[in-house]
Tab-separated table of C-alpha atoms in Angstrom:
chain	number	residue	atom	x	y	z
A	10	UNK	CA	6.359	-8.029	19.640
A	11	UNK	CA	7.584	-4.505	19.213
A	12	UNK	CA	5.402	-1.754	20.531
A	13	UNK	CA	5.504	1.936	21.117
A	14	UNK	CA	2.886	3.421	23.359
A	15	UNK	CA	1.848	6.776	24.637
A	16	UNK	CA	0.782	7.186	28.238
A	17	UNK	CA	-2.216	9.484	27.747
A	18	UNK	CA	-4.565	9.736	24.778
A	19	UNK	CA	-5.428	13.378	25.480
A	20	UNK	CA	-3.690	16.316	27.112
A	21	UNK	CA	-5.158	19.735	27.729
A	22	UNK	CA	-2.952	22.690	28.635
A	23	UNK	CA	-3.328	26.423	29.004
A	24	UNK	CA	-1.761	28.648	26.390
A	25	UNK	CA	1.696	29.686	27.533
A	26	UNK	CA	2.204	26.660	29.769
A	27	UNK	CA	4.726	23.916	29.054
A	28	UNK	CA	3.470	20.574	27.701
A	29	UNK	CA	4.984	17.179	28.316
A	30	UNK	CA	3.961	14.178	26.222
A	31	UNK	CA	5.291	10.783	27.255
A	32	UNK	CA	5.980	7.591	25.348
A	33	UNK	CA	7.233	4.100	26.203
A	34	UNK	CA	8.818	1.580	23.858
A	35	UNK	CA	9.593	-2.106	24.116
A	36	UNK	CA	12.279	-2.802	21.499
A	37	UNK	CA	15.773	-2.328	22.932
A	38	UNK	CA	17.207	-2.651	19.419
A	39	UNK	CA	15.649	0.650	18.323
A	40	UNK	CA	18.409	3.173	17.765
A	41	UNK	CA	16.341	6.055	16.505
A	42	UNK	CA	13.261	7.802	17.869
A	43	UNK	CA	11.191	10.508	16.307
A	44	UNK	CA	8.259	12.722	17.218
A	45	UNK	CA	5.664	13.692	14.643
A	46	UNK	CA	2.817	16.205	14.816
A	47	UNK	CA	-0.340	15.469	12.873
A	48	UNK	CA	-3.088	17.999	12.282
A	49	UNK	CA	-6.547	16.882	11.281
A	50	UNK	CA	-6.692	15.612	7.705
A	51	UNK	CA	-2.959	16.003	7.130
A	52	UNK	CA	0.065	13.760	7.093
A	53	UNK	CA	2.486	13.538	10.035
A	54	UNK	CA	4.973	16.394	10.237
A	55	UNK	CA	8.467	15.910	11.647
A	56	UNK	CA	9.166	17.702	14.929
A	57	UNK	CA	12.392	16.324	16.335
A	58	UNK	CA	14.392	13.114	16.458
A	59	UNK	CA	16.992	11.568	18.725
A	60	UNK	CA	19.473	8.734	18.418
A	61	UNK	CA	19.871	6.123	21.124
A	62	UNK	CA	23.379	7.364	21.983
A	63	UNK	CA	21.894	10.633	23.189
A	64	UNK	CA	19.650	11.371	26.153
A	65	UNK	CA	18.518	14.867	25.245
A	66	UNK	CA	18.065	16.954	22.160
A	67	UNK	CA	16.661	20.439	21.818
A	68	UNK	CA	14.957	22.212	18.981
A	69	UNK	CA	12.999	25.395	18.701
A	70	UNK	CA	10.619	25.327	21.720
A	71	UNK	CA	10.829	21.525	21.826
A	72	UNK	CA	13.006	19.115	23.763
A	73	UNK	CA	13.100	15.351	23.522
A	74	UNK	CA	14.393	13.300	26.440
A	75	UNK	CA	15.350	9.648	26.101
A	76	UNK	CA	15.748	7.297	29.064
A	77	UNK	CA	17.017	3.987	27.744
A	78	UNK	CA	17.076	2.397	31.188
A	79	UNK	CA	13.293	2.503	31.467
A	80	UNK	CA	12.637	2.681	27.696
A	81	UNK	CA	10.895	5.996	27.899
A	82	UNK	CA	10.979	9.165	25.894
A	83	UNK	CA	9.194	12.450	26.253
A	84	UNK	CA	8.470	15.535	24.210
A	85	UNK	CA	8.468	18.853	25.984
A	86	UNK	CA	6.916	21.880	24.305
A	87	UNK	CA	7.737	25.224	25.878
A	88	UNK	CA	5.223	28.070	25.954
A	89	UNK	CA	2.522	26.035	24.232
A	90	UNK	CA	0.565	27.939	21.593
A	91	UNK	CA	-2.860	27.312	20.016
A	92	UNK	CA	-1.063	26.274	16.824
A	93	UNK	CA	0.476	23.393	18.743
A	94	UNK	CA	-2.943	21.735	19.022
A	95	UNK	CA	-2.670	18.421	17.159
A	96	UNK	CA	-2.082	14.711	17.672
A	97	UNK	CA	1.505	13.862	18.574
A	98	UNK	CA	3.045	10.504	17.727
A	99	UNK	CA	6.277	8.983	18.903
A	100	UNK	CA	7.908	6.382	16.697
A	101	UNK	CA	10.913	4.136	17.132
A	102	UNK	CA	13.048	2.049	14.854
A	103	UNK	CA	16.212	2.383	12.820
A	104	UNK	CA	16.911	5.397	10.630
A	105	UNK	CA	16.095	4.533	7.060
A	106	UNK	CA	14.023	1.557	8.144
A	107	UNK	CA	10.660	0.685	9.533
A	108	UNK	CA	9.214	2.960	12.186
A	109	UNK	CA	6.835	1.628	14.839
A	110	UNK	CA	4.346	4.323	15.805
A	111	UNK	CA	2.521	4.778	19.077
A	112	UNK	CA	-1.205	5.473	19.320
A	113	UNK	CA	-0.885	9.235	19.599
A	114	UNK	CA	-1.718	11.896	22.172
A	115	UNK	CA	-4.139	14.646	21.275
A	116	UNK	CA	-2.913	17.973	22.621
A	117	UNK	CA	-5.502	20.691	23.149
A	118	UNK	CA	-4.358	24.211	23.980
A	119	UNK	CA	-6.853	26.418	25.790
A	120	UNK	CA	-6.573	30.141	25.099
B	4	UNK	CA	10.047	23.323	-0.161
B	5	UNK	CA	10.109	19.765	-1.512
B	6	UNK	CA	7.082	17.655	-0.636
B	7	UNK	CA	5.817	14.131	-1.019
B	8	UNK	CA	2.889	14.290	-3.429
B	9	UNK	CA	-0.051	11.915	-3.174
B	10	UNK	CA	-3.221	11.554	-5.187
B	11	UNK	CA	-6.084	11.427	-4.920
B	12	UNK	CA	-6.642	13.179	-1.579
B	13	UNK	CA	-9.989	11.459	-1.106
B	14	UNK	CA	-11.447	8.317	-2.614
B	15	UNK	CA	-14.816	6.665	-2.118
B	16	UNK	CA	-15.235	3.219	-3.594
B	17	UNK	CA	-17.676	0.371	-3.323
B	18	UNK	CA	-16.564	-2.866	-1.735
B	19	UNK	CA	-15.212	-5.427	-4.197
B	20	UNK	CA	-14.015	-2.661	-6.525
B	21	UNK	CA	-10.385	-1.947	-7.318
B	22	UNK	CA	-8.699	1.233	-6.116
B	23	UNK	CA	-5.227	2.698	-6.652
B	24	UNK	CA	-3.199	5.394	-4.963
B	25	UNK	CA	-0.206	7.238	-6.357
B	26	UNK	CA	2.824	8.727	-4.625
B	27	UNK	CA	5.672	10.898	-5.900
B	28	UNK	CA	8.459	11.082	-3.295
B	29	UNK	CA	10.862	13.924	-2.709
B	30	UNK	CA	13.409	14.017	-5.510
B	31	UNK	CA	16.487	11.994	-4.688
B	32	UNK	CA	14.904	9.990	-1.890
B	33	UNK	CA	15.735	6.337	-2.470
B	34	UNK	CA	13.488	4.986	0.284
B	35	UNK	CA	9.725	5.065	-0.097
B	36	UNK	CA	7.159	3.839	2.427
B	37	UNK	CA	3.437	3.169	2.343
B	38	UNK	CA	1.696	3.356	5.704
B	39	UNK	CA	-1.935	2.767	6.620
B	40	UNK	CA	-3.500	4.814	9.405
B	41	UNK	CA	-6.830	3.778	10.867
B	42	UNK	CA	-8.745	6.634	12.486
B	43	UNK	CA	-7.530	7.223	16.032
B	44	UNK	CA	-4.405	5.099	15.647
B	45	UNK	CA	-0.794	5.553	14.615
B	46	UNK	CA	0.408	4.724	11.093
B	47	UNK	CA	1.405	1.121	10.372
B	48	UNK	CA	3.911	0.195	7.692
B	49	UNK	CA	2.515	-1.715	4.725
B	50	UNK	CA	5.539	-1.763	2.440
B	51	UNK	CA	8.999	-0.220	2.146
B	52	UNK	CA	10.989	0.228	-1.057
B	53	UNK	CA	14.676	0.879	-1.515
B	54	UNK	CA	14.862	2.234	-5.048
B	55	UNK	CA	12.704	-0.210	-7.029
B	56	UNK	CA	13.135	-3.143	-4.642
B	57	UNK	CA	10.804	-4.153	-1.834
B	58	UNK	CA	12.715	-4.418	1.449
B	59	UNK	CA	9.777	-5.004	3.801
B	60	UNK	CA	6.248	-6.067	2.898
B	61	UNK	CA	5.659	-8.295	5.889
B	62	UNK	CA	2.488	-6.401	6.888
B	63	UNK	CA	1.047	-6.072	3.388
B	64	UNK	CA	-2.094	-8.221	2.863
B	65	UNK	CA	-0.797	-9.715	-0.337
B	66	UNK	CA	-4.050	-11.421	-1.286
B	67	UNK	CA	-5.568	-8.043	-2.095
B	68	UNK	CA	-2.850	-5.397	-1.861
B	69	UNK	CA	-0.013	-4.795	-4.285
B	70	UNK	CA	2.604	-2.087	-4.566
B	71	UNK	CA	5.126	-1.212	-7.204
B	72	UNK	CA	7.864	1.297	-7.829
B	73	UNK	CA	8.968	0.277	-11.282
B	74	UNK	CA	11.539	2.983	-12.021
B	75	UNK	CA	12.530	3.624	-8.443
B	76	UNK	CA	10.797	6.985	-8.356
B	77	UNK	CA	7.013	7.191	-8.018
B	78	UNK	CA	4.914	4.384	-6.627
B	79	UNK	CA	1.422	2.940	-6.848
B	80	UNK	CA	-0.477	1.057	-4.156
B	81	UNK	CA	-3.454	-1.000	-5.317
B	82	UNK	CA	-6.252	-2.757	-3.490
B	83	UNK	CA	-8.354	-5.330	-5.309
B	84	UNK	CA	-10.973	-6.097	-4.184
B	85	UNK	CA	-11.553	-3.399	-1.585
B	86	UNK	CA	-13.232	-4.398	1.664
B	87	UNK	CA	-15.066	-2.274	4.236
B	88	UNK	CA	-12.191	-2.718	6.682
B	89	UNK	CA	-9.788	-1.058	4.250
B	90	UNK	CA	-11.288	2.346	5.027
B	91	UNK	CA	-8.349	4.353	6.347
B	92	UNK	CA	-5.785	7.023	5.522
B	93	UNK	CA	-3.025	5.763	3.244
B	94	UNK	CA	0.184	7.672	3.785
B	95	UNK	CA	3.252	7.725	1.609
B	96	UNK	CA	6.621	8.809	2.988
B	97	UNK	CA	10.127	9.067	1.623
B	98	UNK	CA	13.594	9.433	3.045
B	99	UNK	CA	17.228	9.489	2.079
B	100	UNK	CA	20.118	7.956	3.952
B	101	UNK	CA	20.576	10.885	6.305
B	102	UNK	CA	17.075	12.249	6.670
B	103	UNK	CA	13.963	11.461	8.573
B	104	UNK	CA	10.890	10.187	6.764
B	105	UNK	CA	8.818	12.953	5.181
B	106	UNK	CA	5.124	12.217	4.824
B	107	UNK	CA	2.655	13.243	2.190
B	108	UNK	CA	-0.851	14.500	2.958
B	109	UNK	CA	-2.318	11.057	2.490
B	110	UNK	CA	-5.264	9.558	0.638
B	111	UNK	CA	-8.422	9.145	2.690
B	112	UNK	CA	-10.163	5.973	1.478
B	113	UNK	CA	-13.777	5.218	2.299
B	114	UNK	CA	-15.170	1.850	1.253
B	115	UNK	CA	-18.963	1.677	1.142
């Protein structure tokens, strides 16, 4: 069946360093991918999305890379800050439809 | 800033009791989703509405769960009877044709 998975359940980085969170997906029919940030006790918060006809998209301090050949996407956070500490989820699907979420990676930023 | 509103934020109920959650999506969003998130896992879709119609309820345990969106605006998710394994965060999200899904803060359900 469809699945979206993250490579590492936890990631610890030093404040100011760059963070890279990876994700793999299985459904080639997915045309839309999205990264969410979830802080403890709160709902997921949109970070950035990318369509399957793109391989890179940049936002403020974040970049998403999509490699359709190996069904892999990554989230890069530049100059990681303590406020970036949270669980990060990748999700894939079709815009306006069902999203399949991965298990999440917990990012810890050390001051 | 427009938000998806959910209530209650927390709910403790005894097993075999009925429980209901309410969601008010962002104004103008035709698509509404209910997701369930077990602690330590990603959200899983329970049901998706397009206006007042259900478009996907394939993962909804229909023997005990029901969802409605009668006027195509706010929505209610009900569990009857609740079981211990239903303890989770219930998340509501909404979207329009050109936007990502926006999530509410969720309802944390504990079944004892």
